[in-house]
Amino acid sequence: DTANSEKEAVEFIYRQLRNAEPPDEETARGIIEKLFFSDKRYDLGEVGRYRINRKLNLDIAEDTKVLTKQDIISIIKHLIELANNKTDVDDIDHLSNRRIRTVGEQLYSQFGVGLARMARTIRERMNVRDNEVFTPTDLINAKTLSSVINSFFGTNQLSQFMDQTNPLSEVTHKRRISALGPGGLSRERAGFEVRDVHYTHYGRLCTIETPEGPNIGLISSLCVFAKINRLGFIETPYLDVQEGKIDMEKDPIYLSAEEEETKIIAQANTLVGADGTFHDEDVKVRYLADYPIVNRTEVDLIDVAPNQIASIAASLIPFLEHDDANRALMGSNMMRQAVPLMVPEAPIVGTGIERNVARDSRVLLHAEGEGEVLYVDADKITIRYERDENEKLVSFDDDIKSYKLIKYARTNQNTNMNL
């Protein structure tokens, strides 16, 4: 670094940016300010600010959506540490470095594109009609916005017809997570590391259910208890453990891959007494990417259920732990292709979550609460619900509600749905 003063440094940075001599110090400062510190130029967003704060151990307010001087100093420090092997390079496949872009978020960005186009046409029309009197109706053409949204749903690779072969295939299709599509990977370029199972997938992305063939590992399913937080990171629930005893009063805590990084987590099948105390003195746990055995007093958290690591389809397989992984993968994929029965029967052997899958697929009708069935025929069911005073106050519905049954409707697979 040849600069000996602030002025020289500013001029040096300007030369790097513009490849020309700065006219004066003020212009050079203005260019740097506009490029790095102006919110009109770029927006880190909530996620960007959150990740920078976590990575560099900073405490900058979440509403600061541009880089600060503190950020730049910390980034340079971190790069020097990297060059001197004092810190590790980020793992690109760690789930703290990958996030879910939900349908809403993608639609929001498409809406932004549509509004920008609309603003451009409005400006052009205003320039053409300089001195005329015009109303907003003359300027605004909503077609630009609707065409962007229609093309998003019509041509986007991730916009698909729902798989309606059976209730499980519907639920699974809605819980599918893809690394393909706009802004993602392509099948040809995706290497082995991206497709591989990572230790942060535990309780977040199913390690079993994925397609066979070119999409293997690029398309996965959300685990049974996993949820996506407002920043798009996948969280999984754990119960709190204090001094070798599970805190039964507390609700499960949901943690992202980054938040659980330093925690010592026991497995769900650990022997526990009725009061929540661990039976054994030493417990097998997960810590980072390893599975050590530690004293029960060192445990921070415990899994909520043994099927926490599997998706809905995989956790419908009885005695899953005795199956070969390849066969379990095939089984969980083939269950989505099963043709529903004319007269459904309960399975002789099941895992107990079958009723939840059927209910949550929204294929069957489910009463909203206690009440009296007033009328039933092949086309509709009428129920009078028992509602207390508070419920009546907040509810806009009548006590008597009729449900129309689906009769011989066509599904996307050209099969017949009839309740």
CSV table of C-alpha atoms in Angstrom, one decimal:
chain,number,residue,atom,x,y,z
A,1,ASP,CA,0.0,0.0,0.0
A,2,THR,CA,1.7,3.2,-1.2
A,3,ALA,CA,-0.8,5.7,0.2
A,4,ASN,CA,0.5,7.8,3.1
A,5,SER,CA,-2.6,10.0,3.6
A,6,GLU,CA,-6.4,9.8,3.4
A,7,LYS,CA,-6.4,11.9,0.2
A,8,GLU,CA,-3.9,9.5,-1.5
A,9,ALA,CA,-5.9,6.5,-0.4
A,10,VAL,CA,-9.1,8.0,-1.9
A,11,GLU,CA,-7.4,8.8,-5.2
A,12,PHE,CA,-5.9,5.3,-5.3
A,13,ILE,CA,-9.3,3.6,-4.8
A,14,TYR,CA,-10.8,5.9,-7.5
A,15,ARG,CA,-8.1,4.9,-9.9
A,16,GLN,CA,-8.9,1.2,-9.2
A,17,LEU,CA,-12.6,1.8,-9.8
A,18,ARG,CA,-12.5,4.0,-12.8
A,19,ASN,CA,-9.1,3.3,-14.4
A,20,ALA,CA,-8.6,7.1,-14.8
A,21,GLU,CA,-7.1,10.0,-12.8
A,22,PRO,CA,-9.6,11.6,-10.3
A,23,PRO,CA,-10.5,15.2,-11.3
A,24,ASP,CA,-10.4,16.3,-7.6
A,25,GLU,CA,-10.7,14.7,-4.1
A,26,GLU,CA,-14.3,15.6,-3.7
A,27,THR,CA,-15.4,13.8,-6.9
A,28,ALA,CA,-13.4,10.7,-5.9
A,29,ARG,CA,-15.0,10.7,-2.5
A,30,GLY,CA,-18.5,11.1,-4.0
A,31,ILE,CA,-18.0,8.2,-6.4
A,32,ILE,CA,-16.8,5.9,-3.5
A,33,GLU,CA,-19.6,7.0,-1.3
A,34,LYS,CA,-22.2,6.4,-4.0
A,35,LEU,CA,-20.8,3.0,-5.0
A,36,PHE,CA,-20.4,1.4,-1.5
A,37,PHE,CA,-22.6,3.3,1.0
A,38,SER,CA,-25.7,4.4,-1.0
A,39,ASP,CA,-28.9,2.5,-0.5
A,40,LYS,CA,-30.0,3.7,-4.0
A,41,ARG,CA,-27.2,1.6,-5.5
A,42,TYR,CA,-27.8,-1.8,-3.9
A,43,ASP,CA,-29.6,-3.4,-1.0
A,44,LEU,CA,-28.1,-6.2,1.1
A,45,GLY,CA,-31.6,-7.1,2.4
A,46,GLU,CA,-32.4,-8.6,5.8
A,47,VAL,CA,-30.7,-11.9,4.9
A,48,GLY,CA,-27.5,-10.2,3.7
A,49,ARG,CA,-27.2,-8.1,6.9
A,50,TYR,CA,-28.0,-11.1,9.1
A,51,ARG,CA,-25.3,-13.3,7.4
A,52,ILE,CA,-22.6,-10.5,7.6
A,53,ASN,CA,-23.4,-9.9,11.3
A,54,ARG,CA,-23.2,-13.6,12.1
A,55,LYS,CA,-20.0,-14.3,10.0
A,56,LEU,CA,-18.0,-11.3,11.3
A,57,ASN,CA,-19.4,-11.2,14.8
A,58,LEU,CA,-20.8,-7.7,14.4
A,59,ASP,CA,-23.8,-6.0,16.1
A,60,ILE,CA,-25.0,-3.7,13.4
A,61,ALA,CA,-28.7,-2.9,13.3
A,62,GLU,CA,-30.8,-5.1,11.0
A,63,ASP,CA,-32.3,-2.1,9.1
A,64,THR,CA,-28.8,-1.1,7.9
A,65,LYS,CA,-29.1,-2.5,4.4
A,66,VAL,CA,-25.8,-1.2,3.0
A,67,LEU,CA,-22.1,-1.9,3.9
A,68,THR,CA,-20.7,0.2,6.7
A,69,LYS,CA,-17.0,1.1,7.4
A,70,GLN,CA,-17.0,-1.4,10.3
A,71,ASP,CA,-18.1,-4.2,7.8
A,72,ILE,CA,-15.3,-3.4,5.4
A,73,ILE,CA,-12.6,-3.4,8.2
A,74,SER,CA,-14.0,-6.7,9.5
A,75,ILE,CA,-14.0,-8.3,6.0
A,76,ILE,CA,-10.4,-7.3,5.4
A,77,LYS,CA,-9.4,-8.7,8.8
A,78,HIS,CA,-11.2,-11.9,8.0
A,79,LEU,CA,-9.5,-12.2,4.6
A,80,ILE,CA,-6.1,-11.7,6.3
A,81,GLU,CA,-6.9,-14.4,8.8
A,82,LEU,CA,-7.9,-16.7,5.9
A,83,ALA,CA,-4.6,-16.0,4.1
A,84,ASN,CA,-2.7,-16.8,7.2
A,85,ASN,CA,-4.7,-20.1,7.8
A,86,LYS,CA,-6.1,-18.8,11.1
A,87,THR,CA,-9.7,-19.4,10.1
A,88,ASP,CA,-11.4,-21.9,7.8
A,89,VAL,CA,-13.0,-21.3,4.4
A,90,ASP,CA,-16.9,-21.5,4.4
A,91,ASP,CA,-18.5,-24.8,3.5
A,92,ILE,CA,-20.7,-24.0,0.6
A,93,ASP,CA,-23.0,-27.0,1.2
A,94,HIS,CA,-23.6,-26.1,4.9
A,95,LEU,CA,-27.3,-25.2,5.3
A,96,SER,CA,-26.4,-21.9,7.0
A,97,ASN,CA,-25.0,-20.9,3.5
A,98,ARG,CA,-28.1,-22.1,1.6
A,99,ARG,CA,-31.6,-20.8,1.9
A,100,ILE,CA,-35.0,-21.5,0.6
A,101,ARG,CA,-36.6,-19.0,-1.8
A,102,THR,CA,-40.3,-19.5,-1.2
A,103,VAL,CA,-43.0,-19.0,-3.8
A,104,GLY,CA,-43.9,-15.7,-2.2
A,105,GLU,CA,-40.4,-14.4,-2.4
A,106,GLN,CA,-40.0,-15.3,-6.1
A,107,LEU,CA,-43.4,-13.8,-6.8
A,108,TYR,CA,-42.3,-10.6,-5.0
A,109,SER,CA,-39.2,-10.3,-7.1
A,110,GLN,CA,-41.3,-10.9,-10.3
A,111,PHE,CA,-43.7,-8.2,-9.1
A,112,GLY,CA,-40.8,-5.8,-8.8
A,113,VAL,CA,-39.8,-6.5,-12.4
A,114,GLY,CA,-43.4,-5.9,-13.5
A,115,LEU,CA,-43.7,-2.6,-11.5
A,116,ALA,CA,-40.3,-1.4,-12.9
A,117,ARG,CA,-41.6,-2.0,-16.5
A,118,MET,CA,-44.9,-0.3,-15.7
A,119,ALA,CA,-43.0,2.7,-14.2
A,120,ARG,CA,-41.0,3.0,-17.4
A,121,THR,CA,-44.1,3.0,-19.7
A,122,ILE,CA,-45.8,5.6,-17.4
A,123,ARG,CA,-42.7,7.9,-17.7
A,124,GLU,CA,-42.7,7.5,-21.5
A,125,ARG,CA,-46.4,8.4,-21.7
A,126,MET,CA,-45.9,11.4,-19.5
A,127,ASN,CA,-43.1,12.7,-21.7
A,128,VAL,CA,-45.2,12.3,-24.8
A,129,ARG,CA,-48.2,14.2,-23.4
A,130,ASP,CA,-46.3,17.2,-22.1
A,131,ASN,CA,-49.0,19.8,-21.5
A,132,GLU,CA,-52.1,17.7,-21.8
A,133,VAL,CA,-54.4,17.1,-18.8
A,134,PHE,CA,-54.5,13.4,-18.2
A,135,THR,CA,-55.9,11.0,-15.5
A,136,PRO,CA,-54.1,8.0,-14.0
A,137,THR,CA,-56.2,5.7,-16.2
A,138,ASP,CA,-54.6,7.2,-19.3
A,139,LEU,CA,-51.1,6.5,-18.0
A,140,ILE,CA,-51.3,3.1,-16.2
A,141,ASN,CA,-51.6,-0.1,-18.2
A,142,ALA,CA,-51.9,-3.1,-15.8
A,143,LYS,CA,-51.2,-5.5,-18.7
A,144,THR,CA,-47.5,-5.1,-18.2
A,145,LEU,CA,-47.8,-6.3,-14.6
A,146,SER,CA,-50.2,-9.2,-15.3
A,147,SER,CA,-48.1,-10.5,-18.3
A,148,VAL,CA,-45.0,-10.8,-16.0
A,149,ILE,CA,-46.9,-12.7,-13.4
A,150,ASN,CA,-48.7,-14.9,-16.0
A,151,SER,CA,-45.3,-15.7,-17.6
A,152,PHE,CA,-43.9,-16.6,-14.2
A,153,PHE,CA,-46.6,-19.2,-13.5
A,154,GLY,CA,-46.7,-20.3,-17.1
A,155,THR,CA,-43.1,-20.7,-18.1
A,156,ASN,CA,-41.1,-21.0,-14.9
A,157,GLN,CA,-39.3,-24.4,-14.5
A,158,LEU,CA,-40.5,-24.6,-10.9
A,159,SER,CA,-44.2,-23.9,-11.6
A,160,GLN,CA,-45.7,-27.4,-12.0
A,161,PHE,CA,-49.1,-29.1,-12.0
A,162,MET,CA,-49.8,-30.7,-8.6
A,163,ASP,CA,-49.2,-34.4,-8.5
A,164,GLN,CA,-52.7,-35.8,-7.6
A,165,THR,CA,-52.0,-39.5,-7.9
A,166,ASN,CA,-52.8,-40.0,-4.2
A,167,PRO,CA,-52.9,-37.8,-1.0
A,168,LEU,CA,-49.3,-38.5,-0.2
A,169,SER,CA,-48.1,-37.4,-3.6
A,170,GLU,CA,-50.0,-34.1,-3.1
A,171,VAL,CA,-48.4,-33.4,0.3
A,172,THR,CA,-44.9,-34.4,-0.9
A,173,HIS,CA,-45.1,-32.3,-4.0
A,174,LYS,CA,-46.0,-29.2,-1.8
A,175,ARG,CA,-43.0,-29.9,0.5
A,176,ARG,CA,-40.5,-30.4,-2.3
A,177,ILE,CA,-37.3,-28.4,-2.3
A,178,SER,CA,-35.3,-27.9,-5.6
A,179,ALA,CA,-31.8,-26.7,-6.3
A,180,LEU,CA,-32.7,-26.3,-10.0
A,181,GLY,CA,-34.5,-23.5,-11.7
A,182,PRO,CA,-33.7,-19.8,-12.2
A,183,GLY,CA,-30.8,-18.7,-10.0
A,184,GLY,CA,-30.1,-22.3,-9.1
A,185,LEU,CA,-27.9,-25.1,-10.5
A,186,SER,CA,-28.2,-27.0,-13.7
A,187,ARG,CA,-28.2,-30.8,-13.8
A,188,GLU,CA,-25.1,-30.9,-16.0
A,189,ARG,CA,-23.0,-28.6,-13.9
A,190,ALA,CA,-24.0,-29.9,-10.4
A,191,GLY,CA,-21.1,-31.9,-9.0
A,192,PHE,CA,-21.0,-34.7,-6.4
A,193,GLU,CA,-20.6,-32.5,-3.3
A,194,VAL,CA,-23.9,-30.5,-3.9
A,195,ARG,CA,-25.9,-33.7,-4.3
A,196,ASP,CA,-24.3,-35.5,-1.3
A,197,VAL,CA,-25.9,-35.7,2.2
A,198,HIS,CA,-24.5,-33.1,4.6
A,199,TYR,CA,-24.6,-33.4,8.4
A,200,THR,CA,-26.7,-30.2,8.5
A,201,HIS,CA,-29.5,-32.0,6.6
A,202,TYR,CA,-30.3,-33.8,9.9
A,203,GLY,CA,-33.9,-33.0,10.7
A,204,ARG,CA,-34.1,-30.5,7.9
A,205,LEU,CA,-33.8,-32.2,4.5
A,206,CYS,CA,-34.7,-35.9,4.2
A,207,THR,CA,-31.6,-38.0,3.6
A,208,ILE,CA,-33.7,-40.8,2.0
A,209,GLU,CA,-36.3,-39.3,-0.3
A,210,THR,CA,-34.8,-38.0,-3.5
A,211,PRO,CA,-35.3,-39.0,-7.2
A,212,GLU,CA,-33.1,-41.6,-8.8
A,213,GLY,CA,-31.5,-40.4,-12.0
A,214,PRO,CA,-30.0,-37.0,-13.1
A,215,ASN,CA,-31.9,-35.1,-10.3
A,216,ILE,CA,-30.5,-37.2,-7.4
A,217,GLY,CA,-29.6,-35.0,-4.5
A,218,LEU,CA,-30.8,-31.8,-6.3
A,219,ILE,CA,-34.4,-32.3,-5.4
A,220,SER,CA,-35.2,-33.2,-1.8
A,221,SER,CA,-38.1,-33.2,0.7
A,222,LEU,CA,-38.6,-31.3,3.9
A,223,CYS,CA,-38.4,-33.4,7.0
A,224,VAL,CA,-41.5,-34.1,9.1
A,225,PHE,CA,-41.0,-31.4,11.8
A,226,ALA,CA,-38.9,-29.0,9.7
A,227,LYS,CA,-40.1,-25.4,9.1
A,228,ILE,CA,-38.7,-22.5,7.2
A,229,ASN,CA,-38.0,-19.2,9.1
A,230,ARG,CA,-38.7,-15.7,7.8
A,231,LEU,CA,-35.2,-15.5,6.4
A,232,GLY,CA,-35.5,-18.7,4.4
A,233,PHE,CA,-33.3,-20.9,6.6
A,234,ILE,CA,-34.7,-24.4,7.5
A,235,GLU,CA,-35.2,-25.0,11.3
A,236,THR,CA,-35.8,-28.2,13.2
A,237,PRO,CA,-37.2,-28.6,16.8
A,238,TYR,CA,-35.3,-29.8,19.9
A,239,LEU,CA,-36.3,-30.1,23.6
A,240,ASP,CA,-34.1,-28.2,26.1
A,241,VAL,CA,-32.0,-30.3,28.5
A,242,GLN,CA,-30.7,-29.0,31.8
A,243,GLU,CA,-28.2,-31.0,34.0
A,244,GLY,CA,-29.1,-34.3,32.3
A,245,LYS,CA,-32.9,-33.7,32.6
A,246,ILE,CA,-35.3,-32.8,29.8
A,247,ASP,CA,-37.3,-29.6,30.6
A,248,MET,CA,-40.8,-31.0,30.0
A,249,GLU,CA,-42.5,-27.6,30.7
A,250,LYS,CA,-40.8,-25.8,27.8
A,251,ASP,CA,-42.0,-25.8,24.3
A,252,PRO,CA,-39.6,-27.3,21.7
A,253,ILE,CA,-37.1,-24.7,20.4
A,254,TYR,CA,-36.5,-24.4,16.6
A,255,LEU,CA,-32.9,-23.9,15.6
A,256,SER,CA,-31.3,-23.3,12.2
A,257,ALA,CA,-28.2,-25.1,11.1
A,258,GLU,CA,-26.0,-22.2,12.2
A,259,GLU,CA,-27.6,-21.9,15.7
A,260,GLU,CA,-27.2,-25.5,16.5
A,261,GLU,CA,-23.6,-25.6,15.4
A,262,THR,CA,-22.1,-25.4,18.9
A,263,LYS,CA,-24.8,-27.4,20.7
A,264,ILE,CA,-24.4,-31.0,22.0
A,265,ILE,CA,-27.6,-32.9,21.0
A,266,ALA,CA,-28.8,-36.3,22.2
A,267,GLN,CA,-30.8,-38.7,20.1
A,268,ALA,CA,-34.5,-39.2,20.5
A,269,ASN,CA,-34.2,-42.9,21.4
A,270,THR,CA,-32.0,-42.1,24.5
A,271,LEU,CA,-33.4,-43.8,27.6
A,272,VAL,CA,-35.3,-41.3,29.7
A,273,GLY,CA,-37.2,-41.7,33.0
A,274,ALA,CA,-40.8,-40.5,33.5
A,275,ASP,CA,-39.6,-37.2,35.0
A,276,GLY,CA,-37.3,-36.6,32.0
A,277,THR,CA,-34.0,-37.6,33.6
A,278,PHE,CA,-31.5,-39.5,31.4
A,279,HIS,CA,-31.3,-43.1,32.4
A,280,ASP,CA,-27.6,-43.7,31.5
A,281,GLU,CA,-24.7,-41.7,32.8
A,282,ASP,CA,-23.0,-41.5,29.4
A,283,VAL,CA,-25.1,-40.6,26.3
A,284,LYS,CA,-24.4,-40.8,22.5
A,285,VAL,CA,-24.7,-37.3,21.0
A,286,ARG,CA,-24.2,-35.2,17.9
A,287,TYR,CA,-21.7,-32.5,18.0
A,288,LEU,CA,-20.6,-30.6,14.8
A,289,ALA,CA,-20.1,-33.4,12.3
A,290,ASP,CA,-19.1,-36.0,14.9
A,291,TYR,CA,-20.9,-38.5,17.2
A,292,PRO,CA,-19.1,-38.7,20.5
A,293,ILE,CA,-20.3,-40.2,23.8
A,294,VAL,CA,-20.4,-37.6,26.6
A,295,ASN,CA,-21.7,-37.3,30.2
A,296,ARG,CA,-25.4,-36.6,30.4
A,297,THR,CA,-24.8,-33.3,32.2
A,298,GLU,CA,-23.0,-31.9,29.1
A,299,VAL,CA,-26.1,-32.4,26.9
A,300,ASP,CA,-27.8,-29.2,25.7
A,301,LEU,CA,-30.7,-30.5,23.6
A,302,ILE,CA,-32.5,-33.7,22.6
A,303,ASP,CA,-34.3,-34.6,19.3
A,304,VAL,CA,-38.1,-34.5,19.6
A,305,ALA,CA,-38.9,-37.8,17.8
A,306,PRO,CA,-37.0,-40.6,16.1
A,307,ASN,CA,-38.7,-39.9,12.7
A,308,GLN,CA,-37.4,-36.3,12.8
A,309,ILE,CA,-34.7,-37.1,10.3
A,310,ALA,CA,-37.1,-38.5,7.6
A,311,SER,CA,-39.6,-36.9,5.3
A,312,ILE,CA,-43.3,-37.8,5.4
A,313,ALA,CA,-43.0,-40.5,2.8
A,314,ALA,CA,-40.0,-42.1,4.4
A,315,SER,CA,-41.6,-42.0,7.9
A,316,LEU,CA,-44.6,-44.0,6.5
A,317,ILE,CA,-42.4,-47.0,6.1
A,318,PRO,CA,-42.7,-49.4,9.1
A,319,PHE,CA,-39.3,-50.5,10.6
A,320,LEU,CA,-37.4,-48.0,8.4
A,321,GLU,CA,-34.2,-48.5,10.4
A,322,HIS,CA,-34.0,-52.2,9.2
A,323,ASP,CA,-34.1,-51.3,5.5
A,324,ASP,CA,-31.3,-50.8,3.1
A,325,ALA,CA,-31.1,-47.1,2.2
A,326,ASN,CA,-31.4,-47.6,-1.6
A,327,ARG,CA,-34.6,-49.7,-1.1
A,328,ALA,CA,-36.0,-47.2,1.3
A,329,LEU,CA,-35.4,-44.5,-1.3
A,330,MET,CA,-37.3,-46.5,-3.9
A,331,GLY,CA,-40.1,-47.3,-1.5
A,332,SER,CA,-40.7,-43.7,-0.5
A,333,ASN,CA,-40.8,-42.7,-4.1
A,334,MET,CA,-43.1,-45.6,-5.2
A,335,MET,CA,-45.6,-44.9,-2.5
A,336,ARG,CA,-46.4,-41.6,-4.3
A,337,GLN,CA,-47.3,-43.7,-7.4
A,338,ALA,CA,-49.8,-46.0,-5.6
A,339,VAL,CA,-53.4,-45.9,-7.0
A,340,PRO,CA,-55.9,-45.2,-4.2
A,341,LEU,CA,-58.4,-47.9,-3.4
A,342,MET,CA,-62.1,-47.7,-4.2
A,343,VAL,CA,-62.8,-48.8,-0.6
A,344,PRO,CA,-59.9,-47.6,1.6
A,345,GLU,CA,-58.7,-49.8,4.4
A,346,ALA,CA,-56.4,-49.1,7.4
A,347,PRO,CA,-53.0,-50.9,7.1
A,348,ILE,CA,-52.4,-53.9,9.3
A,349,VAL,CA,-48.9,-52.5,10.0
A,350,GLY,CA,-48.3,-48.8,10.0
A,351,THR,CA,-46.2,-46.1,11.7
A,352,GLY,CA,-49.1,-44.0,13.2
A,353,ILE,CA,-48.7,-40.9,11.0
A,354,GLU,CA,-51.0,-42.1,8.2
A,355,ARG,CA,-54.0,-40.2,9.5
A,356,ASN,CA,-52.0,-37.0,9.8
A,357,VAL,CA,-50.9,-37.3,6.1
A,358,ALA,CA,-54.4,-37.9,5.0
A,359,ARG,CA,-55.8,-35.0,7.0
A,360,ASP,CA,-53.0,-32.5,6.1
A,361,SER,CA,-53.2,-33.3,2.4
A,362,ARG,CA,-56.6,-31.5,2.5
A,363,VAL,CA,-58.2,-34.3,0.4
A,364,LEU,CA,-60.6,-35.4,3.1
A,365,LEU,CA,-63.0,-33.2,5.0
A,366,HIS,CA,-62.2,-32.6,8.6
A,367,ALA,CA,-64.6,-31.2,11.1
A,368,GLU,CA,-63.4,-27.9,12.6
A,369,GLY,CA,-64.6,-28.7,16.1
A,370,GLU,CA,-67.2,-30.3,18.2
A,371,GLY,CA,-70.8,-30.2,17.0
A,372,GLU,CA,-73.8,-32.1,15.7
A,373,VAL,CA,-74.2,-33.6,12.2
A,374,LEU,CA,-77.6,-32.4,10.9
A,375,TYR,CA,-77.6,-33.8,7.4
A,376,VAL,CA,-75.6,-36.3,5.3
A,377,ASP,CA,-76.0,-37.5,1.8
A,378,ALA,CA,-73.7,-38.3,-1.2
A,379,ASP,CA,-73.3,-34.7,-2.1
A,380,LYS,CA,-73.1,-32.7,1.2
A,381,ILE,CA,-72.6,-32.8,4.9
A,382,THR,CA,-74.2,-30.2,7.3
A,383,ILE,CA,-72.9,-29.7,10.8
A,384,ARG,CA,-74.0,-27.4,13.6
A,385,TYR,CA,-70.9,-26.4,15.6
A,386,GLU,CA,-70.9,-25.8,19.3
A,387,ARG,CA,-69.3,-22.4,19.8
A,388,ASP,CA,-68.9,-20.5,23.1
A,389,GLU,CA,-69.5,-16.8,23.5
A,390,ASN,CA,-65.8,-15.8,22.7
A,391,GLU,CA,-65.8,-17.9,19.5
A,392,LYS,CA,-69.1,-16.4,18.4
A,393,LEU,CA,-67.6,-12.9,19.0
A,394,VAL,CA,-64.5,-13.5,16.7
A,395,SER,CA,-66.1,-15.8,14.1
A,396,PHE,CA,-67.9,-14.4,11.1
A,397,ASP,CA,-69.4,-17.8,10.1
A,398,ASP,CA,-72.8,-19.2,11.1
A,399,ASP,CA,-73.0,-22.1,13.6
A,400,ILE,CA,-74.4,-24.3,10.8
A,401,LYS,CA,-72.0,-25.0,8.0
A,402,SER,CA,-72.5,-27.1,4.9
A,403,TYR,CA,-69.6,-28.9,3.1
A,404,LYS,CA,-70.0,-29.9,-0.6
A,405,LEU,CA,-68.3,-33.2,-1.4
A,406,ILE,CA,-66.1,-33.6,-4.4
A,407,LYS,CA,-68.0,-35.7,-7.0
A,408,TYR,CA,-66.2,-37.4,-9.8
A,409,ALA,CA,-63.7,-34.6,-10.3
A,410,ARG,CA,-60.8,-34.9,-12.8
A,411,THR,CA,-57.4,-34.8,-11.3
A,412,ASN,CA,-54.2,-33.5,-13.0
A,413,GLN,CA,-53.3,-37.2,-13.7
A,414,ASN,CA,-56.6,-37.7,-15.5
A,415,THR,CA,-57.8,-40.0,-12.7
A,416,ASN,CA,-61.1,-39.6,-10.9
A,417,MET,CA,-61.6,-38.1,-7.4
A,418,ASN,CA,-64.8,-38.9,-5.6
A,419,LEU,CA,-65.5,-38.4,-1.9
